[in-house]
Amino acid sequence: MVEELNSLLKTGGFALRKWASNEPEVLASIPQQFIAKVVHHELATEENNTVSTLGMLWTPTTDSLQVQVRLPEKEVRTKREVLANIARIYDPLGFLDPVKMKAKLYMQQIWKLKDQQGNPWSWDK
């Protein structure tokens, strides 16, 4: 399967690198320089090495995906900061959509806020 996939993609001008698999037999047939590097992550242990793929962390031994979201270090105080933090959530496969939806609903509530004169809050208020 590795050879077939390599030859198929080579016809289109693509060369596969950074192979990862939850089957040790597959990795045995791939040159060491083409195997994905293990990511050292705080959620990883010695027996659960993770590989970074599509902005996510994949643990081949358990076949599980993890997403790392960094929360802001300081208190978020403006519309601009809230929107910037929502936009930082990278989730190409949509696993975090329920969480992102809550954040977007929160942003929607912020948009409804008005000052004492009835004007909408500015981006930096």
CSV table of C-alpha atoms in Angstrom, one decimal:
chain,number,residue,atom,x,y,z
A,1,MET,CA,0.0,0.0,0.0
A,2,VAL,CA,2.9,2.4,0.8
A,3,GLU,CA,4.5,1.7,-2.6
A,4,GLU,CA,1.2,2.1,-4.4
A,5,LEU,CA,0.4,5.4,-2.7
A,6,ASN,CA,3.9,6.7,-3.3
A,7,SER,CA,3.8,5.9,-7.0
A,8,LEU,CA,0.3,7.3,-7.4
A,9,LEU,CA,1.2,10.6,-5.9
A,10,LYS,CA,4.6,10.7,-7.7
A,11,THR,CA,2.7,10.8,-11.0
A,12,GLY,CA,1.1,14.1,-9.8
A,13,GLY,CA,4.5,15.5,-8.7
A,14,PHE,CA,4.0,14.9,-5.0
A,15,ALA,CA,6.5,13.2,-2.7
A,16,LEU,CA,5.2,12.0,0.6
A,17,ARG,CA,7.2,12.8,3.7
A,18,LYS,CA,6.6,12.5,7.4
A,19,TRP,CA,4.9,9.1,7.4
A,20,ALA,CA,3.0,8.0,10.6
A,21,SER,CA,1.0,4.9,11.2
A,22,ASN,CA,-0.6,3.0,14.1
A,23,GLU,CA,0.7,-0.2,12.4
A,24,PRO,CA,4.4,-0.9,13.1
A,25,GLU,CA,4.6,-3.1,10.0
A,26,VAL,CA,3.8,-0.2,7.7
A,27,LEU,CA,6.6,2.0,9.3
A,28,ALA,CA,9.1,-0.9,9.0
A,29,SER,CA,9.0,-0.5,5.2
A,30,ILE,CA,9.6,3.2,5.1
A,31,PRO,CA,13.1,4.8,5.2
A,32,GLN,CA,13.8,6.4,8.6
A,33,GLN,CA,14.2,9.9,7.1
A,34,PHE,CA,10.6,9.8,5.9
A,35,ILE,CA,9.0,8.9,9.2
A,36,ALA,CA,7.3,11.7,11.1
A,37,LYS,CA,9.2,13.1,14.1
A,38,VAL,CA,7.6,12.5,17.5
A,39,VAL,CA,6.3,15.7,19.1
A,40,HIS,CA,7.2,16.3,22.8
A,41,HIS,CA,4.0,17.5,24.3
A,42,GLU,CA,2.8,17.9,27.9
A,43,LEU,CA,0.0,15.4,27.3
A,44,ALA,CA,2.4,12.8,25.8
A,45,THR,CA,4.0,10.0,27.8
A,46,GLU,CA,6.8,7.7,26.8
A,47,GLU,CA,4.5,5.0,25.6
A,48,ASN,CA,2.1,7.5,24.0
A,49,ASN,CA,4.3,9.4,21.5
A,50,THR,CA,2.4,12.0,19.5
A,51,VAL,CA,2.8,13.2,16.0
A,52,SER,CA,1.7,16.6,14.7
A,53,THR,CA,-0.7,16.4,11.8
A,54,LEU,CA,-3.0,19.1,10.4
A,55,GLY,CA,-2.4,21.3,13.4
A,56,MET,CA,-3.5,18.6,15.7
A,57,LEU,CA,-1.7,16.0,17.8
A,58,TRP,CA,-2.2,12.3,16.9
A,59,THR,CA,-1.2,9.4,19.2
A,60,PRO,CA,-0.8,6.4,16.9
A,61,THR,CA,-0.8,3.8,19.7
A,62,THR,CA,-4.2,4.8,20.9
A,63,ASP,CA,-5.4,6.3,17.6
A,64,SER,CA,-6.6,9.4,19.4
A,65,LEU,CA,-6.5,13.1,18.4
A,66,GLN,CA,-5.8,16.0,20.7
A,67,VAL,CA,-6.2,19.7,20.0
A,68,GLN,CA,-4.2,22.3,21.8
A,69,VAL,CA,-5.9,25.6,22.5
A,70,ARG,CA,-3.9,28.3,24.2
A,71,LEU,CA,-6.0,30.5,26.3
A,72,PRO,CA,-5.1,34.2,26.6
A,73,GLU,CA,-2.6,35.0,29.3
A,74,LYS,CA,-4.3,38.3,30.1
A,75,GLU,CA,-7.9,39.2,30.7
A,76,VAL,CA,-9.7,39.8,27.4
A,77,ARG,CA,-11.3,43.2,27.5
A,78,THR,CA,-12.3,44.4,24.0
A,79,LYS,CA,-14.3,43.2,21.0
A,80,ARG,CA,-11.0,43.1,19.1
A,81,GLU,CA,-9.3,40.9,21.6
A,82,VAL,CA,-12.3,38.5,21.9
A,83,LEU,CA,-12.5,38.1,18.1
A,84,ALA,CA,-8.7,37.7,17.8
A,85,ASN,CA,-8.8,34.8,20.4
A,86,ILE,CA,-11.7,33.1,18.6
A,87,ALA,CA,-9.8,33.3,15.3
A,88,ARG,CA,-6.7,31.7,16.9
A,89,ILE,CA,-8.5,28.4,17.4
A,90,TYR,CA,-7.2,26.3,14.5
A,91,ASP,CA,-9.5,23.3,13.8
A,92,PRO,CA,-9.3,22.2,10.2
A,93,LEU,CA,-11.5,19.1,10.9
A,94,GLY,CA,-14.2,20.9,12.8
A,95,PHE,CA,-13.9,18.9,16.1
A,96,LEU,CA,-14.0,22.1,18.1
A,97,ASP,CA,-17.0,23.6,16.4
A,98,PRO,CA,-19.3,23.2,19.4
A,99,VAL,CA,-16.7,25.1,21.5
A,100,LYS,CA,-16.2,27.7,18.9
A,101,MET,CA,-19.9,28.1,18.6
A,102,LYS,CA,-20.2,29.1,22.2
A,103,ALA,CA,-17.4,31.6,21.7
A,104,LYS,CA,-19.1,33.1,18.7
A,105,LEU,CA,-22.4,33.3,20.6
A,106,TYR,CA,-20.5,35.2,23.3
A,107,MET,CA,-19.2,37.5,20.6
A,108,GLN,CA,-22.7,38.0,19.3
A,109,GLN,CA,-23.8,39.2,22.8
A,110,ILE,CA,-20.9,41.6,22.9
A,111,TRP,CA,-22.1,43.1,19.6
A,112,LYS,CA,-25.4,43.9,21.2
A,113,LEU,CA,-23.9,46.0,24.0
A,114,LYS,CA,-24.5,49.7,23.9
A,115,ASP,CA,-23.0,52.6,25.8
A,116,GLN,CA,-25.1,55.1,27.8
A,117,GLN,CA,-26.0,57.1,24.7
A,118,GLY,CA,-27.3,54.0,22.9
A,119,ASN,CA,-24.3,53.7,20.6
A,120,PRO,CA,-22.7,50.3,19.9
A,121,TRP,CA,-19.4,49.7,21.7
A,122,SER,CA,-16.3,50.4,19.6
A,123,TRP,CA,-13.8,47.8,18.7
A,124,ASP,CA,-11.5,48.8,21.5
A,125,LYS,CA,-14.0,49.5,24.3
